PDB file of C-alpha atoms in Angstrom:
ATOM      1  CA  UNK A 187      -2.321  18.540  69.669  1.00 84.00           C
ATOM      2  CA  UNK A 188      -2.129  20.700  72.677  1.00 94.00           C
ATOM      3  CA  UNK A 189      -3.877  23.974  72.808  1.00 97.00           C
ATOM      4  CA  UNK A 190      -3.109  26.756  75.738  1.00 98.00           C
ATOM      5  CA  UNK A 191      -4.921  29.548  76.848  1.00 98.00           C
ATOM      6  CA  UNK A 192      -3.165  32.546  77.759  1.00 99.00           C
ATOM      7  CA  UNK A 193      -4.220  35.899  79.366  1.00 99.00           C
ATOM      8  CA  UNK A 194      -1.533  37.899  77.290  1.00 99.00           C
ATOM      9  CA  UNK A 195      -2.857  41.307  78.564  1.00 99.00           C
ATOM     10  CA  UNK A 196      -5.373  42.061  81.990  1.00 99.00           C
ATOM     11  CA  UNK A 197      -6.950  45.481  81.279  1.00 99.00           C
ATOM     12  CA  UNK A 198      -9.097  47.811  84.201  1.00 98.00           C
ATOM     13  CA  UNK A 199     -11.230  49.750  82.705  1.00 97.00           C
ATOM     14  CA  UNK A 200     -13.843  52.321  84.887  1.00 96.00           C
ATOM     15  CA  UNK A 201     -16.549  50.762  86.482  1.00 97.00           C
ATOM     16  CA  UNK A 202     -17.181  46.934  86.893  1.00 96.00           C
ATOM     17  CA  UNK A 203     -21.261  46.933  86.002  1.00 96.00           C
ATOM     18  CA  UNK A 204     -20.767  48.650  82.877  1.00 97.00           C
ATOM     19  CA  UNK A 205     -17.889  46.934  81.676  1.00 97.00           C
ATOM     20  CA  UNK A 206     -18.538  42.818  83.264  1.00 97.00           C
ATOM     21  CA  UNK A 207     -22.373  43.399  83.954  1.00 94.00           C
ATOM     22  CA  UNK A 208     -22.219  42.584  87.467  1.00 93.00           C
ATOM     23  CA  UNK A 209     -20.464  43.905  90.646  1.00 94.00           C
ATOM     24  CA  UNK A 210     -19.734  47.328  91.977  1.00 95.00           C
ATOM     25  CA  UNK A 211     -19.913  50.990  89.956  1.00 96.00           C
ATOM     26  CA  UNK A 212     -17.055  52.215  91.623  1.00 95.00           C
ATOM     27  CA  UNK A 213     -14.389  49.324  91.296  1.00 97.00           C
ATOM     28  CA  UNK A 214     -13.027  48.647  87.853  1.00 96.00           C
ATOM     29  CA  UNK A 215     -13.926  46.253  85.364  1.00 97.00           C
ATOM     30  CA  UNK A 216     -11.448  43.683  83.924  1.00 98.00           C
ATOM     31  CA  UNK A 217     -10.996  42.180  80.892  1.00 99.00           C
ATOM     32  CA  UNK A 218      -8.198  39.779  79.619  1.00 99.00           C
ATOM     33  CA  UNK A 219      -6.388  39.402  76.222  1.00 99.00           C
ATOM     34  CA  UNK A 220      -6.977  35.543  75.656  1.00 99.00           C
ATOM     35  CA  UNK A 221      -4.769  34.131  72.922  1.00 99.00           C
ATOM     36  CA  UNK A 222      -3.972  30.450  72.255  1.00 99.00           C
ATOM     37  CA  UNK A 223      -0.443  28.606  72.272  1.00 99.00           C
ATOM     38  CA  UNK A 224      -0.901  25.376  70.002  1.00 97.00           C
ATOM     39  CA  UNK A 225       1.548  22.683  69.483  1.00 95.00           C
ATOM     40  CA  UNK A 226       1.902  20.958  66.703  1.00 92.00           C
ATOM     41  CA  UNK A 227       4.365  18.260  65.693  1.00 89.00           C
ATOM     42  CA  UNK A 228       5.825  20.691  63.558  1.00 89.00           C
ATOM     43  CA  UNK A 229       6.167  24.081  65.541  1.00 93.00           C
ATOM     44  CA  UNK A 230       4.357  26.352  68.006  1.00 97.00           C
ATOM     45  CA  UNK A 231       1.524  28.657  66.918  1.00 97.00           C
ATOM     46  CA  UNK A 232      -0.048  31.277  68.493  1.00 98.00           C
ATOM     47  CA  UNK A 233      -3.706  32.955  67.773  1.00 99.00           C
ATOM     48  CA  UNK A 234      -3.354  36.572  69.065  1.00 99.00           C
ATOM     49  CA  UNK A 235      -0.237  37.989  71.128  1.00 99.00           C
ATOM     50  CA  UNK A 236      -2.242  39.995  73.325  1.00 99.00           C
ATOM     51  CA  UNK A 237       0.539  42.879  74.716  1.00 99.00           C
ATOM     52  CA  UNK A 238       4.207  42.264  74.574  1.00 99.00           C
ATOM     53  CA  UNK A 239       7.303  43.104  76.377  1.00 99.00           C
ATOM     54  CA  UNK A 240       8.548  46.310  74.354  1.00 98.00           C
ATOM     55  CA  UNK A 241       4.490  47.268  75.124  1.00 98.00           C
ATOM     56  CA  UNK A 242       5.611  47.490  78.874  1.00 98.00           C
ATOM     57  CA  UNK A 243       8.846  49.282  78.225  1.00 98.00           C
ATOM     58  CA  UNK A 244       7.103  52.061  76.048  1.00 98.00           C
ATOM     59  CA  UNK A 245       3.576  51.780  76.596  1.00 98.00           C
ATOM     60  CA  UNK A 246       2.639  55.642  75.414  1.00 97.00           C
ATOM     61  CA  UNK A 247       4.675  55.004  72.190  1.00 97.00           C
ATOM     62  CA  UNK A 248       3.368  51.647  71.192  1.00 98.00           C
ATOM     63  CA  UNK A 249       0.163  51.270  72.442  1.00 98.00           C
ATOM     64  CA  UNK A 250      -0.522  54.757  72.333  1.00 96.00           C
ATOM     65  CA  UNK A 251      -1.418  57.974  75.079  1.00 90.00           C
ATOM     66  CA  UNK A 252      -5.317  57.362  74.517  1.00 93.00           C
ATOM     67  CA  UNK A 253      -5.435  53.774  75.221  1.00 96.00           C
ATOM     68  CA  UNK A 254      -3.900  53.742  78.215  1.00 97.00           C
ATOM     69  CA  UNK A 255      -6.373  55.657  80.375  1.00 96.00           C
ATOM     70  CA  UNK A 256      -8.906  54.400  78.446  1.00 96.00           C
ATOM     71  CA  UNK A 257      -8.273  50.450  79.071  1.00 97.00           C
ATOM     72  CA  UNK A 258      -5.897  50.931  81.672  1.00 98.00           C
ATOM     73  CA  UNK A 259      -3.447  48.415  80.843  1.00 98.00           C
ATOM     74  CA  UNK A 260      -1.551  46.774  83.651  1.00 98.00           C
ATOM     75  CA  UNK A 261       1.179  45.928  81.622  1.00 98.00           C
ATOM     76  CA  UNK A 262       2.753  42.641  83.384  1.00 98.00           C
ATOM     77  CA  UNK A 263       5.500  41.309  82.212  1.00 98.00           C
ATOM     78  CA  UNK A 264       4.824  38.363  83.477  1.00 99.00           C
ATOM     79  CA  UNK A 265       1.611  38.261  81.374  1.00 99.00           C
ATOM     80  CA  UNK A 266       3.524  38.575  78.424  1.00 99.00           C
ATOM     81  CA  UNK A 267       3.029  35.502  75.482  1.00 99.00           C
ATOM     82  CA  UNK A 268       7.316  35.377  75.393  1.00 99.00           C
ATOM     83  CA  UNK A 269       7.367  34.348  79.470  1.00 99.00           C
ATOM     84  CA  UNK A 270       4.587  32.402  79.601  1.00 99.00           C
ATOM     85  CA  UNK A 271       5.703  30.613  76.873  1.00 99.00           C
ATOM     86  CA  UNK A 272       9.448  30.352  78.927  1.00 98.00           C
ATOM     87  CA  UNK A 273       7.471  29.137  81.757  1.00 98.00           C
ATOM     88  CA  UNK A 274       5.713  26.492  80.421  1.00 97.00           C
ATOM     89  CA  UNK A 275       8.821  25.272  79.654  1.00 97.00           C
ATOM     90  CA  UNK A 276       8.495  25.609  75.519  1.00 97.00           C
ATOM     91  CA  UNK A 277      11.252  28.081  73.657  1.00 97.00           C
ATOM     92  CA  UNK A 278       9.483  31.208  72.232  1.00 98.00           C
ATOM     93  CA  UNK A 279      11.651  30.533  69.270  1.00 97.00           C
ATOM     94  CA  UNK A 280       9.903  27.154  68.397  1.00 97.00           C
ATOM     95  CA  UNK A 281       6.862  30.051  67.364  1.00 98.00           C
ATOM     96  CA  UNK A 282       7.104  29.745  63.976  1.00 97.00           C
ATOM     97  CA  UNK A 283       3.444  30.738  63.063  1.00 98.00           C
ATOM     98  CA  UNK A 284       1.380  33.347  64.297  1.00 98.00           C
ATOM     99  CA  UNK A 285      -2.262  33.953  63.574  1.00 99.00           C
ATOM    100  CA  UNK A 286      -3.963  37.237  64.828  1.00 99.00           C
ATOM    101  CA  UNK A 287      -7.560  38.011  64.546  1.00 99.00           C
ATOM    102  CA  UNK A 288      -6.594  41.574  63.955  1.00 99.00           C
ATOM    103  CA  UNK A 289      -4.071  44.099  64.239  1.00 99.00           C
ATOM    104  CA  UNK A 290      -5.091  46.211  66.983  1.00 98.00           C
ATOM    105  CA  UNK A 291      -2.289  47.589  69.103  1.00 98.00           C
ATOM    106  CA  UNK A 292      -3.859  44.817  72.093  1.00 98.00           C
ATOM    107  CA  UNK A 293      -3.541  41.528  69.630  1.00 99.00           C
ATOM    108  CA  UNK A 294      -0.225  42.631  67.620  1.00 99.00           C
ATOM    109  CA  UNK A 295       1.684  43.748  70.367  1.00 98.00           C
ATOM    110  CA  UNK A 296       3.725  40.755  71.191  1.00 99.00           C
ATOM    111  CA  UNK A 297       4.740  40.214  67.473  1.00 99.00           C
ATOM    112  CA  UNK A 298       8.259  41.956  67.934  1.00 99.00           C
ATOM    113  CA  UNK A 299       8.660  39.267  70.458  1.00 99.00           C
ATOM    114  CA  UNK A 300       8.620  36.621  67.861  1.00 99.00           C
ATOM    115  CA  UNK A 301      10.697  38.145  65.220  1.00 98.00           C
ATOM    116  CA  UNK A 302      11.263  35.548  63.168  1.00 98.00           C
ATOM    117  CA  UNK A 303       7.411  34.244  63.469  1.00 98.00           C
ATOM    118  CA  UNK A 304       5.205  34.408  59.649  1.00 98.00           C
ATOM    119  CA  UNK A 305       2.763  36.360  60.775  1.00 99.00           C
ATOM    120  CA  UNK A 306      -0.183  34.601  58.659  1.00 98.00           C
ATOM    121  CA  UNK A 307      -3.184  38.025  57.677  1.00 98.00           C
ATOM    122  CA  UNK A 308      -6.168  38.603  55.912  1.00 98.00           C
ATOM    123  CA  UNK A 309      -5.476  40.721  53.043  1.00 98.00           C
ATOM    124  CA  UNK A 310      -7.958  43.553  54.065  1.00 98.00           C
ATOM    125  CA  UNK A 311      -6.212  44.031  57.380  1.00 98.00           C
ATOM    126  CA  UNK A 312      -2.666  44.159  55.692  1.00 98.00           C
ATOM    127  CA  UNK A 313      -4.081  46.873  53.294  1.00 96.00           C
ATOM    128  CA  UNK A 314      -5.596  48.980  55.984  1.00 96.00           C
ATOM    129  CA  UNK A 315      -2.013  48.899  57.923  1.00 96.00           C
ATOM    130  CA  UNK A 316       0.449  49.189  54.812  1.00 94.00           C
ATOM    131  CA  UNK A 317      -2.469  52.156  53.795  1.00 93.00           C
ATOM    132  CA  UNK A 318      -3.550  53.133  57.009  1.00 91.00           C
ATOM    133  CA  UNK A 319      -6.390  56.293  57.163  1.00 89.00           C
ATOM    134  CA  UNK A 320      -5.637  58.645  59.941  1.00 86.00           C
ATOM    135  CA  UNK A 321      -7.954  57.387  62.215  1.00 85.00           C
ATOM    136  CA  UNK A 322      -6.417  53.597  61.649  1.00 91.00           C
ATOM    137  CA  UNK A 323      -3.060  54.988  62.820  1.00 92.00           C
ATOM    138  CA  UNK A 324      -4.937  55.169  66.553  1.00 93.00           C
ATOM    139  CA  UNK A 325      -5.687  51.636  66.309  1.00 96.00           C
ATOM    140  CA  UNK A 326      -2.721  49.970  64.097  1.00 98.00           C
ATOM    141  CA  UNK A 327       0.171  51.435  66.207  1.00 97.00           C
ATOM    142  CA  UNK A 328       3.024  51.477  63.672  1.00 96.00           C
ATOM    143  CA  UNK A 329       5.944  50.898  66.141  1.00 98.00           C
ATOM    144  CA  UNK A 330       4.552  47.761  66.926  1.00 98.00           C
ATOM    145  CA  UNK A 331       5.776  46.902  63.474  1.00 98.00           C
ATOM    146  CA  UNK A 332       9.152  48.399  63.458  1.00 97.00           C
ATOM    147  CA  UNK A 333      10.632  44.726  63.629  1.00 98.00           C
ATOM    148  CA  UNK A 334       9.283  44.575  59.940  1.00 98.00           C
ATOM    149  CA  UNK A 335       6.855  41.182  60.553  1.00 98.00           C
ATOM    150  CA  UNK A 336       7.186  38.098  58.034  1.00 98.00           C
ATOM    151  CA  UNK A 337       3.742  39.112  56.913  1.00 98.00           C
ATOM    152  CA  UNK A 338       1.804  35.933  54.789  1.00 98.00           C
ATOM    153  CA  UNK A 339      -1.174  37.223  53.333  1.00 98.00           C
ATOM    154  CA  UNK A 340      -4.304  35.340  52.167  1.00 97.00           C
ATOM    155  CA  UNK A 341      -7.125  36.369  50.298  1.00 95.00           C
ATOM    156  CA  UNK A 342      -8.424  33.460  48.469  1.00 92.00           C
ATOM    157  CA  UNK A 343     -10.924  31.168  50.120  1.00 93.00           C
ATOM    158  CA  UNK A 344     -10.102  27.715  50.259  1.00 88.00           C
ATOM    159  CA  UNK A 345     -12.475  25.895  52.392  1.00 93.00           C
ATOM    160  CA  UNK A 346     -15.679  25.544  53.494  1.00 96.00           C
ATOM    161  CA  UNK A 347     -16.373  25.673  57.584  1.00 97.00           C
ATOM    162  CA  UNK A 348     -19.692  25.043  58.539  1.00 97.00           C
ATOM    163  CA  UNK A 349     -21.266  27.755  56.669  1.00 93.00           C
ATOM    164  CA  UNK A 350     -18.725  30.293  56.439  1.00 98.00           C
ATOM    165  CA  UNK A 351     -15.674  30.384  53.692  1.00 97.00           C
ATOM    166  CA  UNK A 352     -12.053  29.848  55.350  1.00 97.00           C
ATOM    167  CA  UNK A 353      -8.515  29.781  54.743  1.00 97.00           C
ATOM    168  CA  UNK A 354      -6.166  27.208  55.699  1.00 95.00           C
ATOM    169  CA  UNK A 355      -3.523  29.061  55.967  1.00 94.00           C
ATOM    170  CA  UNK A 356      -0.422  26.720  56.913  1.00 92.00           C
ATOM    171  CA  UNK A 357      -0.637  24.107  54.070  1.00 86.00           C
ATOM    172  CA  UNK A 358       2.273  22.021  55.121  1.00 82.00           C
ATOM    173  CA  UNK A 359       0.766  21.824  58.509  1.00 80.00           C
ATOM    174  CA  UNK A 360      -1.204  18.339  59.880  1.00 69.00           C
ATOM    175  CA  UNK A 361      -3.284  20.365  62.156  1.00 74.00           C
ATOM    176  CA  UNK A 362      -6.388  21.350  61.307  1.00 93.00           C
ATOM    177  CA  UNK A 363      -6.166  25.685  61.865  1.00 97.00           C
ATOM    178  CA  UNK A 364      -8.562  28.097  59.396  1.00 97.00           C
ATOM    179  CA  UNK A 365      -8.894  31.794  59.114  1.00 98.00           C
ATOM    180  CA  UNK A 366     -12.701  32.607  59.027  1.00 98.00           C
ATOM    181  CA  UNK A 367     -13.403  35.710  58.094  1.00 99.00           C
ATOM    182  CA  UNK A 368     -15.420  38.282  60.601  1.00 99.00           C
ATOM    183  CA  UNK A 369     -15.420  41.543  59.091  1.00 98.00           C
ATOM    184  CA  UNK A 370     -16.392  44.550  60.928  1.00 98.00           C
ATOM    185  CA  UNK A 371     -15.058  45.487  63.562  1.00 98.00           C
ATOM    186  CA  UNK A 372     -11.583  46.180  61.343  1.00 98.00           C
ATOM    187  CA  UNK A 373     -11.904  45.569  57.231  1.00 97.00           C
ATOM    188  CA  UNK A 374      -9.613  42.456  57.499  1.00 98.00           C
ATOM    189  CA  UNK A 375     -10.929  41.246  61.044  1.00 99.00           C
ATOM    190  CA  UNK A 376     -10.931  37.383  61.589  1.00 99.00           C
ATOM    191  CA  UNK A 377     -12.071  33.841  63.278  1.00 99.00           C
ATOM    192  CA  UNK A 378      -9.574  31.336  63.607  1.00 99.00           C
ATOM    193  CA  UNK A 379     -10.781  27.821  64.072  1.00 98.00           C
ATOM    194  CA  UNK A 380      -8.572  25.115  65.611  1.00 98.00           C
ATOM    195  CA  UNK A 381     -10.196  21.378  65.938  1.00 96.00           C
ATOM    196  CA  UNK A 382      -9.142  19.715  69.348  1.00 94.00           C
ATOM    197  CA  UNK A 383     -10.156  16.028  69.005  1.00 92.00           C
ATOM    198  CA  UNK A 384     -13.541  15.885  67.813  1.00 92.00           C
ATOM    199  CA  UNK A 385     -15.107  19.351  68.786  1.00 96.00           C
ATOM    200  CA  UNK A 386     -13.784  22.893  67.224  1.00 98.00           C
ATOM    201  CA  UNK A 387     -12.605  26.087  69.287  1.00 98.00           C
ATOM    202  CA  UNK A 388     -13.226  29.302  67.495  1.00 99.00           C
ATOM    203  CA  UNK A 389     -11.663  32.097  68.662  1.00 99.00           C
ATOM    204  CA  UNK A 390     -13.813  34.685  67.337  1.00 99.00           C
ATOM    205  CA  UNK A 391     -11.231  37.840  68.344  1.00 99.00           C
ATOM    206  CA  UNK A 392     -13.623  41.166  68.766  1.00 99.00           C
ATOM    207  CA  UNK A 393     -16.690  40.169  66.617  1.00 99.00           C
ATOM    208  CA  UNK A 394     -18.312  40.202  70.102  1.00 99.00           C
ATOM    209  CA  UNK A 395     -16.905  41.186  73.385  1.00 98.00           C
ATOM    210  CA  UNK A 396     -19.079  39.528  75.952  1.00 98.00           C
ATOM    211  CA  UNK A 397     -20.539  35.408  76.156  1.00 98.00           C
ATOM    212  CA  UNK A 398     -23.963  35.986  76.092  1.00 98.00           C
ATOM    213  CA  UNK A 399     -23.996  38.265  72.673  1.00 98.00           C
ATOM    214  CA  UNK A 400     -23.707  34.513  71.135  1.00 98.00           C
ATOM    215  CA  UNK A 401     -26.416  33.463  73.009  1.00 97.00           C
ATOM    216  CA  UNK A 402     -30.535  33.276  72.451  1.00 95.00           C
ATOM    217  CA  UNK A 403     -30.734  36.772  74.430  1.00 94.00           C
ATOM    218  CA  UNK A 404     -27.866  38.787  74.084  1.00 95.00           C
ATOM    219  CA  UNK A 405     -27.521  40.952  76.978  1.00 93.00           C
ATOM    220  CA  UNK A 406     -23.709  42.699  76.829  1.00 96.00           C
ATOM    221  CA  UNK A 407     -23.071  45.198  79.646  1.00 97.00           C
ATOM    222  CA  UNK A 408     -23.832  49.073  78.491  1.00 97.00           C
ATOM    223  CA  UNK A 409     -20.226  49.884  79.090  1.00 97.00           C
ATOM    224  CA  UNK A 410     -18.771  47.261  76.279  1.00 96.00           C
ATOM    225  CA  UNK A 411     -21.928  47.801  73.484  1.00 97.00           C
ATOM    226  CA  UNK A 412     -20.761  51.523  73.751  1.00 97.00           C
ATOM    227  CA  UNK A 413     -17.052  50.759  73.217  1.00 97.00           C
ATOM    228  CA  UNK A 414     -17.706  48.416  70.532  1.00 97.00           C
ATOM    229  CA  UNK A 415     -19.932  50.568  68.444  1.00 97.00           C
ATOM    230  CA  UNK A 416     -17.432  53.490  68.591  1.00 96.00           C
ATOM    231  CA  UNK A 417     -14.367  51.125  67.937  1.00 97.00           C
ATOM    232  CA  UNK A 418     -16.044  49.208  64.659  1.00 97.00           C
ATOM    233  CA  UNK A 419     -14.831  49.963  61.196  1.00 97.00           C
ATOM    234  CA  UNK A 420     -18.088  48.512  59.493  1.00 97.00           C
ATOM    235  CA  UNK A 421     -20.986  48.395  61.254  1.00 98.00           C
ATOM    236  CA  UNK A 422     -23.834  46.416  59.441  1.00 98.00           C
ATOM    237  CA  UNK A 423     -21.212  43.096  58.536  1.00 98.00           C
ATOM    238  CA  UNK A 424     -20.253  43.634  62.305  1.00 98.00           C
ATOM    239  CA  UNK A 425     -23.803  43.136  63.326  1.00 98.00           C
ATOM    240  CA  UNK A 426     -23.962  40.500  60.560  1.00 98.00           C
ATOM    241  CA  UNK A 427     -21.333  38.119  61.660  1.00 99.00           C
ATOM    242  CA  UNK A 428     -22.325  38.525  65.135  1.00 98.00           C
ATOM    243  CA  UNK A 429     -25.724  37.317  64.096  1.00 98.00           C
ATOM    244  CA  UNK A 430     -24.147  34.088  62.253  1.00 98.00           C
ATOM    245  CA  UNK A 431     -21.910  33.516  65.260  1.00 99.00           C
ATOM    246  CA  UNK A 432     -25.140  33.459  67.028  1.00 98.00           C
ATOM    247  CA  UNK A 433     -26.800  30.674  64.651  1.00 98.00           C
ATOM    248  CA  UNK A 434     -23.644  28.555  64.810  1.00 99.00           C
ATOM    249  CA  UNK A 435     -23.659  28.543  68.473  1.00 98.00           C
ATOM    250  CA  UNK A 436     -27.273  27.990  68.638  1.00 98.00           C
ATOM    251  CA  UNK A 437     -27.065  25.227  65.850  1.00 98.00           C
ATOM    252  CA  UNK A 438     -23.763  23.732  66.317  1.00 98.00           C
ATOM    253  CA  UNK A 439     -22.598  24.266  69.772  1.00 96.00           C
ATOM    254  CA  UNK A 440     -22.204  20.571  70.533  1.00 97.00           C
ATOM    255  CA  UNK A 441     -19.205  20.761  67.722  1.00 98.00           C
ATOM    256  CA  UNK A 442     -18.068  24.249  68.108  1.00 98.00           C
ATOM    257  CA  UNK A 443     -17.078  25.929  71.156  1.00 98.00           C
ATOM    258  CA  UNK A 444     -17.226  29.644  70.915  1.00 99.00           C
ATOM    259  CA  UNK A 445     -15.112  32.248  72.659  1.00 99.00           C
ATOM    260  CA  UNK A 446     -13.918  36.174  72.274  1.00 99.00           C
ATOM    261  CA  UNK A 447     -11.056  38.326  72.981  1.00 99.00           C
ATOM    262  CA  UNK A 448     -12.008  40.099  75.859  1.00 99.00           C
ATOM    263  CA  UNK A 449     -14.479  38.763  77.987  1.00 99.00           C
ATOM    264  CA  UNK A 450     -12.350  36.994  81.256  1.00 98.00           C
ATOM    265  CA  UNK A 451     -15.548  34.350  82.063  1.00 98.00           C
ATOM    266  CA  UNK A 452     -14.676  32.747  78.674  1.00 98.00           C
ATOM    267  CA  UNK A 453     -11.128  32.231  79.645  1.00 98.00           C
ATOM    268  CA  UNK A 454     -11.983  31.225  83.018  1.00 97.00           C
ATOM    269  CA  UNK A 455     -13.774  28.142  81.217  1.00 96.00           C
ATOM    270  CA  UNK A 456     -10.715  26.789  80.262  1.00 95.00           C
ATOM    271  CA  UNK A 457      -8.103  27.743  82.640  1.00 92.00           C
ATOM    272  CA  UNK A 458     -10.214  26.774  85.694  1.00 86.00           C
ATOM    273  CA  UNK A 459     -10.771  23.531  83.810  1.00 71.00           C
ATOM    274  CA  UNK A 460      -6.848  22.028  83.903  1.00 54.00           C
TER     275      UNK A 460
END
């Protein structure tokens, strides 16, 4: 099984030290949308589709007039899931599973690209978007789901991963893929774990937004620890997970290889690497 990494989304906000913890105050930061392309024998899957092309052709209406000074977007097409996917030489129609951590306008965005994709969710998160409070309508931009998604939802625990409770959520499917559950920073936010030979990649979404926050002495850059107190839905199993991502790092980091949303030194790991 071959797993990608894909920057599906390079973002600038103000102010490198605050937002990457090193380099100048007056240049901007970066940080990268980092989904995965998997192939299976079966089909393509994707964790996360970062921002996608109807993103770049309306930005204001899809991912919404705040975000974009905010993050400062810079809305490449050619950063897109749907033509990196054409460039690697796979057919974006062979997606026929996608997994996102959440449904923040940044990880939903390329859905409409894969229209005829199951869209496999945590049924917190699909409550909170069929239901959505006014301030969730700033986060869970409805036009991205215009295309009306083949939403799959799960809500009943049916493994045991290390020591958190999962979901496999393609049963038909050889590889071994799980939701894990990371509440917080949205009600139906999650981990999905892929196993790549004999280790485990979990792609942890926004539980945490910088590397060392799963390390021994968490140390995330002012800028992000304000952005990710005043974006989380609930704060104390935010700070909770966290915590056990922390543990299972510290205690299982020769089997599980840990890795966030956001942060562009985790996806330099692997795309530096091949």
């Amino acid at each position: 099984m071959r797993i990608h990494h894909l920057n599906c989304g390079t973002m600038c906000p103000l102010c490198e030290r605050l937002i990457n913890g090193q380099g100048s105050w007056r240049k901007p930061g970066r940080l990268i949308c980092h989904c995965l392309l998997i192939e299976t024998p079966q089909a393509l899957v994707m964790v996360d589709t970062g921002i996608g092309q109807h993103d770049i052709r309306e930005p204001a209406r899809r991912l919404g007039a705040g975000f974009l000074p905010l993050l400062r977007p810079q809305l490449r097409l050619a950063e897109t899931a749907h033509a990196q996917i054409t460039s690697l030489g796979y057919d974006p129609r062979d997606v026929r599973h996608i997994i996102p951590t959440h449904l923040d306008m940044d990880h939903a965005g390329g859905l409409s690209d894969f229209p005829d994709a199951q869209v496999h969710v945590f049924k917190p998160e699909m409550r909170a978007v069929l239901h959505p409070r006014r301030l969730d309508l700033v986060r869970f931009r409805q036009p991205q789901f215009e295309h009306k998604p083949h939403w799959v939802v799960h809500d009943t625990m049916t493994e045991r991963w290390f020591d958190f409770d999962a979901i496999r959520p393609i049963q038909e499917m050889a590889a071994d893929i799980l939701i894990v559950p990371l509440i917080g920073h949205t009600e139906g936010h999650v981990g999905v774990a892929v196993k790549q030979g004999e280790r485990w990649l979990l792609h942890c979404g926004d539980a945490y937004y910088h590397h060392s926050q799963v390390t021994a002495t968490p140390q995330a850059p002012l800028g992000l620890k304000i952005f990710e107190a005043a974006v989380q839905t609930l704060r104390q199993p935010r700070l909770q997970n966290q915590a056990r991502l922390r543990r299972l790092a510290a205690d299982h980091g020769d089997e599980v290889e840990l890795f966030c949303a956001h942060d562009p030194v985790e996806l330099d790991r692997y795309t530096n690497a091949t």
